[in-house]
Short mmCIF file of C-alpha atoms in Angstrom, two decimals:
data_model
loop_
_atom_site.label_atom_id
_atom_site.label_comp_id
_atom_site.label_asym_id
_atom_site.label_seq_id
_atom_site.Cartn_x
_atom_site.Cartn_y
_atom_site.Cartn_z
CA UNK R 1462 9.57 39.13 11.34
CA UNK R 1463 11.33 42.60 10.14
CA UNK R 1464 14.14 43.27 8.10
CA UNK R 1465 16.67 44.10 11.13
CA UNK R 1466 15.28 41.35 13.49
CA UNK R 1467 18.05 39.36 14.68
CA UNK R 1468 17.80 35.87 16.34
CA UNK R 1469 20.23 34.27 19.16
CA UNK R 1470 21.25 30.50 18.54
CA UNK R 1471 22.83 27.75 20.36
CA UNK R 1472 24.34 25.07 18.87
CA UNK R 1473 25.33 22.39 21.03
CA UNK R 1474 27.93 19.96 19.71
CA UNK R 1475 29.88 17.00 21.32
CA UNK R 1476 33.23 19.24 21.38
CA UNK R 1477 32.24 22.61 20.62
CA UNK R 1478 29.29 25.06 21.86
CA UNK R 1479 28.71 27.63 19.05
CA UNK R 1480 26.67 30.79 19.56
CA UNK R 1481 25.49 32.92 17.00
CA UNK R 1482 23.62 36.44 16.83
CA UNK R 1483 22.05 36.79 13.08
CA UNK R 1484 19.57 37.85 11.08
CA UNK R 1485 18.31 37.44 7.30
CA UNK R 1486 20.61 38.70 4.60
CA UNK R 1487 19.93 38.86 0.88
CA UNK R 1488 19.60 35.93 -1.53
CA UNK R 1489 18.89 33.36 1.32
CA UNK R 1490 22.11 34.59 3.36
CA UNK R 1491 22.52 35.96 6.70
CA UNK R 1492 23.90 38.72 8.47
CA UNK R 1493 26.16 37.69 11.60
CA UNK R 1494 26.27 40.52 14.26
CA UNK R 1495 28.48 38.08 16.57
CA UNK R 1496 29.49 34.40 16.85
CA UNK R 1497 31.43 32.58 19.31
CA UNK R 1498 32.82 29.12 19.64
CA UNK R 1499 33.55 27.38 22.87
CA UNK R 1500 35.31 24.36 22.94
CA UNK R 1501 34.20 21.79 26.05
CA UNK R 1502 34.38 18.33 27.39
CA UNK R 1503 31.17 17.84 25.56
CA UNK R 1504 28.81 14.43 26.01
CA UNK R 1505 29.15 11.06 25.68
CA UNK R 1506 26.44 8.14 25.86
CA UNK R 1507 23.72 10.80 26.24
CA UNK R 1508 25.43 12.61 29.36
CA UNK R 1509 27.50 15.84 29.58
CA UNK R 1510 31.21 14.78 30.88
CA UNK R 1511 31.22 18.31 33.02
CA UNK R 1512 27.79 19.86 33.26
CA UNK R 1513 28.72 21.73 36.03
CA UNK R 1514 30.75 23.83 33.44
CA UNK R 1515 27.63 24.50 31.08
CA UNK R 1516 26.79 27.92 33.10
CA UNK R 1517 30.18 29.28 33.02
CA UNK R 1518 30.35 28.52 29.35
CA UNK R 1519 27.23 30.33 28.45
CA UNK R 1520 28.40 33.34 30.92
CA UNK R 1521 31.38 33.62 28.73
CA UNK R 1522 29.32 33.36 25.19
CA UNK R 1523 26.85 36.08 26.44
CA UNK R 1524 29.36 38.31 27.44
CA UNK R 1525 31.93 38.26 24.71
CA UNK R 1526 29.26 38.26 22.17
CA UNK R 1527 28.00 41.57 24.24
CA UNK R 1528 24.36 41.02 23.54
CA UNK R 1529 21.59 42.96 25.49
CA UNK R 1530 19.55 39.80 26.46
CA UNK R 1531 16.80 42.01 27.35
CA UNK R 1532 16.40 43.13 23.82
CA UNK R 1533 17.06 39.45 22.21
CA UNK R 1534 14.33 37.77 24.63
CA UNK R 1535 14.21 34.58 23.60
CA UNK R 1536 16.68 32.02 22.51
CA UNK R 1537 17.30 28.98 20.25
CA UNK R 1538 19.08 25.88 21.59
CA UNK R 1539 19.58 22.98 19.21
CA UNK R 1540 19.14 19.29 20.18
CA UNK R 1541 21.77 16.82 19.01
CA UNK R 1542 20.48 13.36 17.99
CA UNK R 1543 21.97 11.90 20.93
CA UNK R 1544 19.32 13.47 22.74
CA UNK R 1545 16.47 12.84 20.95
CA UNK R 1546 14.30 10.46 19.15
CA UNK R 1547 11.88 10.39 16.41
CA UNK R 1548 8.69 8.30 15.37
CA UNK R 1549 6.06 8.59 12.79
CA UNK R 1550 2.69 8.38 12.98
CA UNK R 1551 -0.82 8.56 10.44
CA UNK R 1552 -3.51 10.55 11.21
CA UNK R 1553 -6.76 11.63 9.03
CA UNK R 1554 -8.90 14.88 9.36
CA UNK R 1555 -12.53 14.85 7.94
CA UNK R 1556 -13.36 18.02 6.14
CA UNK R 1557 -17.02 18.07 6.33
CA UNK R 1558 -17.41 18.57 2.71
CA UNK R 1559 -15.62 18.23 -0.60
CA UNK R 1560 -13.65 21.59 -0.66
CA UNK R 1561 -10.06 23.30 -0.87
CA UNK R 1562 -7.75 22.04 1.89
CA UNK R 1563 -6.83 24.93 4.01
CA UNK R 1564 -3.79 25.96 5.91
CA UNK R 1565 -5.91 25.55 9.03
CA UNK R 1566 -6.82 21.76 8.18
CA UNK R 1567 -2.85 21.19 8.09
CA UNK R 1568 -2.48 22.74 11.30
CA UNK R 1569 -5.23 20.88 12.83
CA UNK R 1570 -3.44 17.61 11.57
CA UNK R 1571 0.18 18.74 13.52
CA UNK R 1572 -1.89 19.84 16.53
CA UNK R 1573 -3.38 16.95 16.72
CA UNK R 1574 -0.39 14.51 16.54
CA UNK R 1575 1.57 17.00 18.91
CA UNK R 1576 -0.91 16.11 21.46
CA UNK R 1577 -1.18 12.73 21.21
CA UNK R 1578 2.36 12.66 21.07
CA UNK R 1579 3.00 14.26 24.61
CA UNK R 1580 4.82 12.41 27.35
CA UNK R 1581 6.14 12.65 30.81
CA UNK R 1582 9.46 11.61 30.17
CA UNK R 1583 10.20 13.61 26.74
CA UNK R 1584 8.94 16.95 25.20
CA UNK R 1585 8.02 17.32 21.90
CA UNK R 1586 10.42 19.96 19.61
CA UNK R 1587 8.87 19.13 16.07
CA UNK R 1588 5.82 17.85 14.48
CA UNK R 1589 6.16 17.66 10.51
CA UNK R 1590 4.91 15.91 7.58
CA UNK R 1591 6.21 13.28 5.51
CA UNK R 1592 3.66 13.47 3.03
CA UNK R 1593 -0.20 14.24 2.95
CA UNK R 1594 -2.47 11.87 0.94
CA UNK R 1595 -5.76 13.22 -0.51
CA UNK R 1596 -8.82 10.69 -0.40
CA UNK R 1597 -8.69 9.97 -4.15
CA UNK R 1598 -5.31 8.63 -3.32
CA UNK R 1599 -3.07 11.07 -4.58
CA UNK R 1600 0.24 11.38 -2.55
CA UNK R 1601 1.53 14.89 -2.16
CA UNK R 1602 3.77 17.28 -0.06
CA UNK R 1603 1.98 20.52 -0.88
CA UNK R 1604 -1.87 19.79 0.00
CA UNK R 1605 -3.14 23.22 0.28
CA UNK R 1606 -5.60 24.32 -2.46
CA UNK R 1607 -6.66 20.65 -3.31
CA UNK R 1608 -10.18 19.48 -3.45
CA UNK R 1609 -10.82 16.68 -0.72
CA UNK R 1610 -13.27 15.33 1.63
CA UNK R 1611 -10.31 13.83 4.22
CA UNK R 1612 -6.94 14.80 4.17
CA UNK R 1613 -4.70 12.05 5.77
CA UNK R 1614 -0.90 12.63 6.82
CA UNK R 1615 2.37 10.55 7.86
CA UNK R 1616 3.83 12.56 10.28
CA UNK R 1617 7.17 12.63 11.71
CA UNK R 1618 6.96 13.72 15.59
CA UNK R 1619 10.69 14.48 17.10
CA UNK R 1620 11.30 14.32 20.85
CA UNK R 1621 13.81 15.98 23.24
CA UNK R 1622 14.74 13.88 26.38
CA UNK R 1623 13.08 15.96 29.56
CA UNK R 1624 16.44 15.92 31.34
CA UNK R 1625 18.07 17.82 28.33
CA UNK R 1626 15.40 20.59 28.24
CA UNK R 1627 15.14 21.10 32.10
CA UNK R 1628 19.18 21.01 32.01
CA UNK R 1629 19.25 24.28 29.34
CA UNK R 1630 16.17 25.63 30.80
CA UNK R 1631 17.66 25.93 34.27
CA UNK R 1632 20.75 27.51 32.76
CA UNK R 1633 19.32 30.03 30.81
CA UNK R 1634 16.46 31.25 33.09
CA UNK R 1635 19.59 32.34 35.20
CA UNK R 1636 20.52 34.61 32.25
CA UNK R 1637 16.61 36.45 32.11
CA UNK R 1638 15.84 35.03 28.93
CA UNK R 1639 12.00 35.37 28.31
CA UNK R 1640 11.90 32.06 26.26
CA UNK R 1641 13.71 29.35 24.94
CA UNK R 1642 12.76 27.24 21.79
CA UNK R 1643 14.38 23.92 20.92
CA UNK R 1644 15.12 23.18 17.48
CA UNK R 1645 16.40 19.34 16.09
CA UNK R 1646 19.51 19.32 14.88
CA UNK R 1647 19.37 16.72 12.24
CA UNK R 1648 15.76 17.99 11.31
CA UNK R 1649 17.12 21.31 10.66
CA UNK R 1650 20.05 20.06 8.85
CA UNK R 1651 17.94 17.84 6.66
CA UNK R 1652 15.79 20.72 5.61
CA UNK R 1653 18.54 22.96 4.94
CA UNK R 1654 21.34 20.67 3.28
CA UNK R 1655 19.38 18.24 1.36
CA UNK R 1656 17.73 19.93 -1.64
CA UNK R 1657 13.83 19.67 -1.54
CA UNK R 1658 13.98 17.42 -4.65
CA UNK R 1659 16.32 14.63 -2.86
CA UNK R 1660 13.54 14.65 -0.31
CA UNK R 1661 10.59 13.76 -2.21
CA UNK R 1662 12.18 9.83 -1.87
CA UNK R 1663 14.37 8.92 0.94
CA UNK R 1664 17.54 10.43 1.79
CA UNK R 1665 20.32 9.71 4.39
CA UNK R 1666 21.93 12.21 6.87
CA UNK R 1667 24.99 11.28 8.43
CA UNK R 1668 26.64 13.48 10.95
CA UNK R 1669 29.91 12.60 12.46
CA UNK R 1670 31.31 14.84 15.00
CA UNK R 1671 34.21 14.49 17.66
CA UNK R 1672 32.44 12.38 19.91
CA UNK R 1673 29.34 11.31 18.40
CA UNK R 1674 28.08 10.26 14.97
CA UNK R 1675 24.25 10.58 14.05
CA UNK R 1676 22.21 9.13 11.25
CA UNK R 1677 18.60 10.28 10.22
CA UNK R 1678 16.53 8.98 7.18
CA UNK R 1679 14.91 11.85 5.72
CA UNK R 1680 11.68 12.38 3.91
CA UNK R 1681 9.43 15.40 2.95
CA UNK R 1682 9.99 17.60 5.38
CA UNK R 1683 10.36 14.96 8.07
CA UNK R 1684 12.74 12.31 9.41
CA UNK R 1685 11.46 8.74 9.32
CA UNK R 1686 14.52 7.42 11.45
CA UNK R 1687 16.90 8.77 14.05
CA UNK R 1688 19.79 7.49 15.96
CA UNK R 1689 23.36 8.39 17.58
CA UNK R 1690 26.01 6.50 18.86
CA UNK R 1691 29.18 7.60 20.51
CA UNK R 1692 31.60 7.46 17.89
CA UNK R 1693 33.38 10.11 15.82
CA UNK R 1694 36.82 12.03 14.94
CA UNK R 1695 37.88 12.36 18.56
CA UNK R 1696 38.11 8.39 18.46
CA UNK R 1697 40.37 8.18 15.84
CA UNK R 1698 42.59 10.39 17.37
CA UNK R 1699 42.71 8.10 20.57
CA UNK R 1700 43.35 5.18 18.51
CA UNK R 1701 46.29 6.49 16.37
CA UNK R 1702 47.66 7.74 19.99
CA UNK R 1703 47.15 4.17 21.54
CA UNK R 1704 48.27 2.06 18.36
CA UNK R 1705 51.15 4.30 17.53
CA UNK R 1706 52.53 5.03 20.99
CA UNK R 1707 51.75 8.90 20.45
CA UNK R 1708 50.59 11.75 22.49
CA UNK R 1709 46.75 12.66 22.39
CA UNK R 1710 48.61 15.96 20.61
CA UNK R 1711 50.70 14.21 18.42
CA UNK R 1712 48.15 12.13 17.17
CA UNK R 1713 45.99 15.03 16.42
CA UNK R 1714 48.92 16.31 14.27
CA UNK R 1715 49.05 12.84 12.36
CA UNK R 1716 45.61 12.56 11.59
CA UNK R 1717 45.71 16.05 9.83
CA UNK R 1718 48.18 14.47 7.67
CA UNK R 1719 46.62 11.04 6.79
CA UNK R 1720 45.45 10.84 3.30
CA UNK R 1721 43.18 7.63 2.94
CA UNK R 1722 43.03 7.95 -1.10
CA UNK R 1723 46.67 7.38 -1.29
CA UNK R 1724 47.48 3.41 -1.48
CA UNK R 1725 50.49 2.90 0.71
CA UNK R 1726 53.71 1.57 -0.36
CA UNK R 1727 56.37 -0.39 2.07
CA UNK R 1728 58.41 2.33 2.85
CA UNK R 1729 55.88 5.38 2.84
CA UNK R 1730 55.85 7.47 6.14
CA UNK R 1731 54.22 10.27 7.46
CA UNK R 1732 56.49 12.56 9.47
CA UNK R 1733 55.55 14.82 12.07
CA UNK R 1734 57.27 16.84 15.03
CA UNK R 1735 57.09 15.32 18.54
CA UNK R 1736 55.83 17.45 21.68
CA UNK R 1737 59.74 17.29 22.53
CA UNK R 1738 60.60 18.94 18.98
CA UNK R 1739 62.10 15.19 17.42
CA UNK R 1740 60.80 13.74 14.17
CA UNK R 1741 58.88 10.87 14.12
CA UNK R 1742 58.02 8.71 11.16
CA UNK R 1743 54.64 6.96 11.40
CA UNK R 1744 54.16 3.91 8.58
CA UNK R 1745 51.57 5.44 6.22
CA UNK R 1746 49.77 1.90 5.96
CA UNK R 1747 49.29 1.44 10.14
CA UNK R 1748 48.34 5.12 10.41
CA UNK R 1749 45.69 4.66 7.48
CA UNK R 1750 44.61 1.09 8.79
CA UNK R 1751 43.60 2.77 12.22
CA UNK R 1752 41.69 5.56 10.51
CA UNK R 1753 40.10 3.26 8.34
CA UNK R 1754 38.58 0.91 11.08
CA UNK R 1755 36.58 3.58 12.72
CA UNK R 1756 35.26 4.45 9.07
CA UNK R 1757 34.26 0.90 8.62
CA UNK R 1758 32.58 0.92 11.96
CA UNK R 1759 30.45 3.77 11.06
CA UNK R 1760 29.66 1.96 7.72
CA UNK R 1761 28.38 -1.17 9.35
CA UNK R 1762 26.25 0.93 11.65
CA UNK R 1763 24.66 2.83 8.67
CA UNK R 1764 23.85 -0.45 6.63
CA UNK R 1765 22.52 -1.96 9.59
CA UNK R 1766 19.92 1.14 10.27
CA UNK R 1767 19.03 0.92 6.47
CA UNK R 1768 17.72 -2.52 6.94
CA UNK R 1769 15.71 -1.26 9.96
CA UNK R 1770 14.16 1.57 8.17
CA UNK R 1771 13.62 0.58 4.40
CA UNK R 1772 11.45 -2.09 3.59
CA UNK R 1773 13.73 -3.14 1.12
CA UNK R 1774 17.43 -2.26 -0.47
CA UNK R 1775 17.00 1.01 -1.80
CA UNK R 1776 19.15 1.08 -4.75
CA UNK R 1777 19.84 4.70 -5.16
CA UNK R 1778 19.56 6.37 -1.47
CA UNK R 1779 21.30 9.89 -2.02
CA UNK R 1780 23.82 10.14 1.15
CA UNK R 1781 24.92 13.52 2.75
CA UNK R 1782 27.90 13.78 5.22
CA UNK R 1783 28.15 16.94 7.79
CA UNK R 1784 30.23 17.30 11.00
CA UNK R 1785 33.94 17.38 10.64
CA UNK R 1786 34.88 13.94 12.40
CA UNK R 1787 35.16 12.28 8.75
CA UNK R 1788 34.87 15.47 6.44
CA UNK R 1789 38.38 16.77 7.73
CA UNK R 1790 40.32 13.34 7.40
CA UNK R 1791 41.46 13.51 3.64
CA UNK R 1792 40.02 10.88 1.66
CA UNK R 1793 37.11 10.13 4.47
CA UNK R 1794 34.47 10.69 2.68
CA UNK R 1795 35.59 8.55 -0.47
CA UNK R 1796 36.54 5.86 1.77
CA UNK R 1797 33.35 5.55 3.49
CA UNK R 1798 31.92 5.66 0.14
CA UNK R 1799 33.56 2.92 -0.86
CA UNK R 1800 32.50 1.02 2.38
CA UNK R 1801 28.97 1.77 1.57
CA UNK R 1802 29.08 0.89 -1.93
CA UNK R 1803 27.47 4.27 -2.54
CA UNK R 1804 28.00 8.14 -3.43
CA UNK R 1805 28.52 10.29 -0.61
CA UNK R 1806 27.84 14.04 -0.86
CA UNK R 1807 28.75 16.87 1.72
CA UNK R 1808 26.03 18.27 3.38
CA UNK R 1809 27.17 21.93 3.59
CA UNK R 1810 25.36 25.45 3.58
CA UNK R 1811 24.77 27.06 0.30
CA UNK R 1812 26.58 29.97 1.38
CA UNK R 1813 29.99 31.63 -0.35
CA UNK R 1814 32.80 31.22 1.98
CA UNK R 1815 30.95 28.77 4.90
CA UNK R 1816 30.04 25.85 2.68
CA UNK R 1817 31.62 23.21 4.96
CA UNK R 1818 30.39 20.19 6.45
CA UNK R 1819 31.58 21.28 9.91
CA UNK R 1820 29.33 24.60 9.61
CA UNK R 1821 26.30 22.76 8.38
CA UNK R 1822 24.53 22.22 12.18
CA UNK R 1823 24.71 25.96 13.33
CA UNK R 1824 23.61 27.60 10.04
CA UNK R 1825 20.89 25.02 9.53
CA UNK R 1826 20.06 25.82 13.11
CA UNK R 1827 19.85 29.81 12.30
CA UNK R 1828 17.96 29.08 9.21
CA UNK R 1829 15.12 27.28 11.24
CA UNK R 1830 15.30 29.76 14.12
CA UNK R 1831 14.76 32.57 11.53
CA UNK R 1832 11.83 30.71 9.82
CA UNK R 1833 10.04 30.36 13.56
CA UNK R 1834 10.25 33.92 13.78
CA UNK R 1835 8.21 34.46 10.53
#
C-alpha cells in the first residue's frame, strides 16, 4: 500500500451508517479525506427495518463524499454481530522435518480452516488465531521462526449471514465497484481498542448501540464467543417515554440529563422543556430506575454469556465498553460495572479528539481495511 493510498469503508450501525474515505497518517493516525454519517431506520432482530431505502442512502453517501468510484474500485463493509457468528476449531499441520515455522505454514493452517468452514448459508469473513501450540507443548501467539515438527492452532472463524452479503453485494454492484470486502465489526474493534497484552488471556468486549447490543469474548487475535440481542440505548428512550408519559423527543432530552451516579432524594427532579414549550418536572428516582432496568438486563445477559464461554468463573476479566447506547448516559458505564461486579473500561480509538466509545466501530473497521491493503 502506497503512502497516498486511501480506502473507502462503510460501517453499518443499528441507527447510523458511517462512511469514511481515509488513508494512513503518521504515528498510527489516519488521514481522513471525507466522511459522511446518515441516520436510518436500522435493523432489529437480524432484519433491516426498511431495506428498500438502503440503496438511496448509499447514493446519498457517495454523492456527498464526491468519490470517484472507478478510482476507489473496492469498498469495505462492516458486518455487525447481529448478522454474524463465530466458532472455534483446532487444526494441526505437519512440517515434515523439524525446522523453523514459516509464514506459509501459518497461511496453510488458515486456508485449510477456511475451506473446511465453508457453508451454503454463511460466508467466512475472517480466519484468525486464538493461539498456536508447538509440538513441545509451548503455547505462543508468534510461531514464525520457532523450531517445530508440527504446528497446531486454535482458530477462530467468523461467518456472515449469506443474506446480508447478498443484500450489500446487490446494492454496491449498482454503483460499479469492482469488489467488496466484508470485515467483522466486533473482531475489528477487539483488535483495535483492546491492548494486545489484555488479549493474551480472555477479555470481554461489549458494544451497545441504539437498537442492538453485541457481546464478544476475545483471546489472541480471535473471538471465542460472539452474540447479540436487540436491546440498546433506543430502548431506554422508549421506556422513558412509556413509563413517564413523554413523547420520544422529550424522552431523548430527558435521557441526556440522566445521571445514574447520583443517589436520588425524595424531592429531586429533572427539568426539561416539553414539545409545546412547557417546563416538565420528572422525579429523578423514577427516571433513573427506568434507565437502570435496561442496564441491569444487559448485565444479566453478559453474566449468562460468561457462564457459557468460560469454563470457570474468571476472577479478572477485562471488560471494554463501546458504542453510544450506554456510554453517553452519565454514570451508565459505572452502573454497568456495579451490576457486573467488575471494572468496565471504555474501548476507544487511540486518536486525538476521536477517543470516544461511539467512534470505536468505524475507526476499527478503517484500521482493518488499511491492514488488508498492505
